mmCIF file of C-alpha atoms in Angstrom:
data_model
loop_
_atom_site.group_PDB
_atom_site.id
_atom_site.type_symbol
_atom_site.label_atom_id
_atom_site.label_comp_id
_atom_site.label_asym_id
_atom_site.label_seq_id
_atom_site.Cartn_x
_atom_site.Cartn_y
_atom_site.Cartn_z
ATOM 1 C CA UNK A 1 36.509 8.925 6.573
ATOM 2 C CA UNK A 2 32.744 8.446 6.585
ATOM 3 C CA UNK A 3 30.747 8.624 3.356
ATOM 4 C CA UNK A 4 27.177 9.782 3.238
ATOM 5 C CA UNK A 5 24.960 8.100 0.676
ATOM 6 C CA UNK A 6 22.400 10.530 -0.671
ATOM 7 C CA UNK A 7 19.398 8.898 -2.334
ATOM 8 C CA UNK A 8 17.384 10.634 -4.999
ATOM 9 C CA UNK A 9 13.813 11.236 -3.857
ATOM 10 C CA UNK A 10 11.042 9.646 -5.906
ATOM 11 C CA UNK A 11 7.405 10.313 -6.699
ATOM 12 C CA UNK A 12 4.519 7.875 -6.150
ATOM 13 C CA UNK A 13 4.039 7.547 -9.915
ATOM 14 C CA UNK A 14 7.518 6.010 -10.188
ATOM 15 C CA UNK A 15 6.368 3.096 -8.044
ATOM 16 C CA UNK A 16 3.041 2.301 -9.732
ATOM 17 C CA UNK A 17 2.260 -1.364 -10.301
ATOM 18 C CA UNK A 18 -0.884 -2.456 -12.133
ATOM 19 C CA UNK A 19 -1.849 -6.129 -12.189
ATOM 20 C CA UNK A 20 -4.982 -7.458 -13.837
ATOM 21 C CA UNK A 21 -6.654 -10.736 -12.937
ATOM 22 C CA UNK A 22 -9.730 -12.570 -14.205
ATOM 23 C CA UNK A 23 -11.775 -14.453 -11.644
ATOM 24 C CA UNK A 24 -11.712 -18.167 -12.456
ATOM 25 C CA UNK A 25 -13.639 -20.994 -10.735
ATOM 26 C CA UNK A 26 -10.602 -21.944 -8.627
ATOM 27 C CA UNK A 27 -10.527 -18.368 -7.216
ATOM 28 C CA UNK A 28 -14.083 -18.438 -5.845
ATOM 29 C CA UNK A 29 -15.949 -19.627 -2.786
ATOM 30 C CA UNK A 30 -19.200 -21.657 -2.876
ATOM 31 C CA UNK A 31 -21.183 -18.464 -3.603
ATOM 32 C CA UNK A 32 -19.198 -17.764 -6.781
ATOM 33 C CA UNK A 33 -17.402 -14.785 -5.209
ATOM 34 C CA UNK A 34 -13.663 -14.192 -5.137
ATOM 35 C CA UNK A 35 -12.135 -15.573 -1.936
ATOM 36 C CA UNK A 36 -10.718 -12.842 0.292
ATOM 37 C CA UNK A 37 -7.445 -14.692 0.782
ATOM 38 C CA UNK A 38 -6.858 -14.847 -2.961
ATOM 39 C CA UNK A 39 -7.403 -11.079 -3.235
ATOM 40 C CA UNK A 40 -5.029 -10.482 -0.280
ATOM 41 C CA UNK A 41 -2.391 -12.558 -2.091
ATOM 42 C CA UNK A 42 -2.773 -10.550 -5.293
ATOM 43 C CA UNK A 43 -2.659 -7.271 -3.369
ATOM 44 C CA UNK A 44 0.500 -8.365 -1.532
ATOM 45 C CA UNK A 45 2.279 -9.140 -4.803
ATOM 46 C CA UNK A 46 1.190 -5.878 -6.466
ATOM 47 C CA UNK A 47 2.160 -3.826 -3.405
ATOM 48 C CA UNK A 48 5.530 -5.588 -3.111
ATOM 49 C CA UNK A 49 6.361 -4.678 -6.712
ATOM 50 C CA UNK A 50 5.460 -1.018 -6.017
ATOM 51 C CA UNK A 51 7.643 -0.980 -2.880
ATOM 52 C CA UNK A 52 10.505 -2.598 -4.786
ATOM 53 C CA UNK A 53 10.197 -0.030 -7.579
ATOM 54 C CA UNK A 54 10.488 2.749 -5.003
ATOM 55 C CA UNK A 55 13.666 1.507 -3.333
ATOM 56 C CA UNK A 56 15.147 -0.987 -5.850
ATOM 57 C CA UNK A 57 15.863 -3.407 -2.988
ATOM 58 C CA UNK A 58 14.415 -6.607 -1.587
ATOM 59 C CA UNK A 59 11.263 -5.803 0.397
ATOM 60 C CA UNK A 60 9.325 -7.800 2.965
ATOM 61 C CA UNK A 61 5.726 -7.378 4.050
ATOM 62 C CA UNK A 62 5.715 -5.891 7.556
ATOM 63 C CA UNK A 63 1.979 -5.489 8.003
ATOM 64 C CA UNK A 64 -1.394 -5.301 6.370
ATOM 65 C CA UNK A 65 -2.720 -2.169 8.034
ATOM 66 C CA UNK A 66 -6.137 -1.929 6.478
ATOM 67 C CA UNK A 67 -8.257 -3.965 4.118
ATOM 68 C CA UNK A 68 -11.775 -3.097 3.073
ATOM 69 C CA UNK A 69 -13.875 -5.708 1.254
ATOM 70 C CA UNK A 70 -16.602 -3.335 0.138
ATOM 71 C CA UNK A 71 -18.256 -5.361 -2.630
ATOM 72 C CA UNK A 72 -18.143 -8.974 -3.761
ATOM 73 C CA UNK A 73 -16.190 -9.788 -6.893
ATOM 74 C CA UNK A 74 -17.891 -12.437 -9.005
ATOM 75 C CA UNK A 75 -16.739 -15.325 -11.164
ATOM 76 C CA UNK A 76 -15.649 -14.149 -14.628
ATOM 77 C CA UNK A 77 -15.075 -10.503 -13.675
ATOM 78 C CA UNK A 78 -11.878 -8.674 -14.570
ATOM 79 C CA UNK A 79 -10.032 -7.175 -11.606
ATOM 80 C CA UNK A 80 -7.364 -4.477 -12.092
ATOM 81 C CA UNK A 81 -5.253 -3.765 -8.990
ATOM 82 C CA UNK A 82 -3.138 -0.615 -8.703
ATOM 83 C CA UNK A 83 -0.521 -0.141 -6.005
ATOM 84 C CA UNK A 84 1.800 2.762 -5.329
ATOM 85 C CA UNK A 85 3.892 3.963 -2.439
ATOM 86 C CA UNK A 86 2.010 6.554 -0.393
ATOM 87 C CA UNK A 87 4.836 7.422 2.042
ATOM 88 C CA UNK A 88 8.392 6.375 2.753
ATOM 89 C CA UNK A 89 9.887 6.449 6.238
ATOM 90 C CA UNK A 90 13.439 5.447 7.213
ATOM 91 C CA UNK A 91 13.364 1.844 5.999
ATOM 92 C CA UNK A 92 9.629 1.255 5.619
ATOM 93 C CA UNK A 93 7.124 2.218 2.953
ATOM 94 C CA UNK A 94 3.357 2.458 3.121
ATOM 95 C CA UNK A 95 1.732 1.170 -0.070
ATOM 96 C CA UNK A 96 -1.893 1.917 -0.987
ATOM 97 C CA UNK A 97 -3.669 -0.605 -3.214
ATOM 98 C CA UNK A 98 -6.896 0.207 -5.074
ATOM 99 C CA UNK A 99 -8.940 -2.659 -6.520
ATOM 100 C CA UNK A 100 -11.553 -2.266 -9.241
ATOM 101 C CA UNK A 101 -13.973 -4.504 -11.047
ATOM 102 C CA UNK A 102 -14.128 -3.907 -14.777
ATOM 103 C CA UNK A 103 -17.400 -4.339 -16.648
ATOM 104 C CA UNK A 104 -16.790 -7.027 -19.267
ATOM 105 C CA UNK A 105 -19.002 -5.268 -21.842
ATOM 106 C CA UNK A 106 -18.322 -1.553 -21.398
ATOM 107 C CA UNK A 107 -14.881 -1.547 -19.776
ATOM 108 C CA UNK A 108 -16.260 0.801 -17.104
ATOM 109 C CA UNK A 109 -14.573 0.383 -13.711
ATOM 110 C CA UNK A 110 -15.994 0.594 -10.215
ATOM 111 C CA UNK A 111 -13.785 0.596 -7.136
ATOM 112 C CA UNK A 112 -14.612 -2.354 -4.930
ATOM 113 C CA UNK A 113 -11.720 -2.781 -2.480
ATOM 114 C CA UNK A 114 -8.656 -1.092 -1.089
ATOM 115 C CA UNK A 115 -5.832 -1.942 1.271
ATOM 116 C CA UNK A 116 -2.802 -0.424 2.932
ATOM 117 C CA UNK A 117 0.327 -2.557 3.293
ATOM 118 C CA UNK A 118 3.653 -1.717 4.919
ATOM 119 C CA UNK A 119 6.930 -3.040 3.539
ATOM 120 C CA UNK A 120 10.475 -2.826 4.841
ATOM 121 C CA UNK A 121 13.513 -2.724 2.566
ATOM 122 C CA UNK A 122 16.212 -5.178 3.609
ATOM 123 C CA UNK A 123 19.791 -5.954 2.675
ATOM 124 C CA UNK A 124 21.193 -9.367 1.714
ATOM 125 C CA UNK A 125 21.127 -10.599 5.347
ATOM 126 C CA UNK A 126 17.622 -9.294 6.084
ATOM 127 C CA UNK A 127 18.563 -6.152 8.022
ATOM 128 C CA UNK A 128 16.486 -2.990 7.368
ATOM 129 C CA UNK A 129 18.058 -0.400 5.078
ATOM 130 C CA UNK A 130 17.174 3.181 4.205
ATOM 131 C CA UNK A 131 14.768 3.972 1.384
ATOM 132 C CA UNK A 132 14.443 7.101 -0.765
ATOM 133 C CA UNK A 133 12.206 9.960 0.318
ATOM 134 C CA UNK A 134 8.784 10.155 -1.360
ATOM 135 C CA UNK A 135 7.521 13.424 -2.845
ATOM 136 C CA UNK A 136 3.755 13.355 -3.521
ATOM 137 C CA UNK A 137 2.431 15.260 -6.532
ATOM 138 C CA UNK A 138 -1.355 14.947 -6.925
ATOM 139 C CA UNK A 139 -3.936 15.968 -4.326
ATOM 140 C CA UNK A 140 -4.810 12.319 -3.657
ATOM 141 C CA UNK A 141 -1.112 11.494 -3.192
ATOM 142 C CA UNK A 142 -0.699 14.409 -0.771
ATOM 143 C CA UNK A 143 -3.773 13.326 1.231
ATOM 144 C CA UNK A 144 -2.524 9.750 1.469
ATOM 145 C CA UNK A 145 1.005 10.972 2.320
ATOM 146 C CA UNK A 146 -0.293 13.140 5.177
ATOM 147 C CA UNK A 147 -2.506 10.367 6.528
ATOM 148 C CA UNK A 148 0.325 7.820 6.451
ATOM 149 C CA UNK A 149 2.113 9.391 9.405
ATOM 150 C CA UNK A 150 -1.028 9.212 11.550
ATOM 151 C CA UNK A 151 -1.654 5.611 10.482
ATOM 152 C CA UNK A 152 1.963 4.744 11.332
ATOM 153 C CA UNK A 153 1.713 6.364 14.744
ATOM 154 C CA UNK A 154 -1.491 4.440 15.504
ATOM 155 C CA UNK A 155 0.152 1.147 14.452
ATOM 156 C CA UNK A 156 3.175 1.869 16.644
ATOM 157 C CA UNK A 157 0.949 2.674 19.630
ATOM 158 C CA UNK A 158 -1.066 -0.528 19.162
ATOM 159 C CA UNK A 159 2.184 -2.529 18.900
ATOM 160 C CA UNK A 160 3.469 -0.952 22.136
ATOM 161 C CA UNK A 161 6.372 0.710 20.306
ATOM 162 C CA UNK A 162 5.218 4.308 20.851
ATOM 163 C CA UNK A 163 3.626 6.089 23.767
ATOM 164 C CA UNK A 164 0.295 7.751 22.901
ATOM 165 C CA UNK A 165 1.544 11.094 24.226
ATOM 166 C CA UNK A 166 4.381 11.005 21.650
ATOM 167 C CA UNK A 167 1.992 10.673 18.686
ATOM 168 C CA UNK A 168 1.687 14.411 18.033
ATOM 169 C CA UNK A 169 0.112 14.207 14.559
ATOM 170 C CA UNK A 170 -2.416 11.646 15.755
ATOM 171 C CA UNK A 171 -3.276 13.691 18.856
ATOM 172 C CA UNK A 172 -3.884 16.744 16.690
ATOM 173 C CA UNK A 173 -6.936 14.993 15.231
ATOM 174 C CA UNK A 174 -8.587 14.945 18.645
ATOM 175 C CA UNK A 175 -7.572 18.309 20.097
ATOM 176 C CA UNK A 176 -8.111 21.898 19.057
#
């Protein structure tokens, strides 16, 4: 007899991870700005926690699909990072990370960076396993959810794992 495991779907808010860092001298380059590699490391950790919260399994970073370093982050600034799952596929999850700089005097935040990571849930021997479905709630979550399929198709095409003619959602952007 075969048993079917039904997983409860989850919302993006159930996966939220917020980490806050302060930029110290060891985090900066010779210009006094946060080194990009340090920020990538922090984003990877924050995103991994969000992916883990979604599936409650061990997760591995599959790819860093997009990173935008829009503004420098300076020595002494406070940097909140927020990650949450934007879409779940069979065994993979896209995680969107927003990075802000917080004004030390007013507490006001300005968004300075963002990234999209992909994680895969794995079992104890490292084989991919299924993850729960994601149900977006807010407008931003729905927009990111819809875009995730197109981003995934583009990544698969670039990796040679999908034929361009099979990427129907991606093609729809370019045809009427």
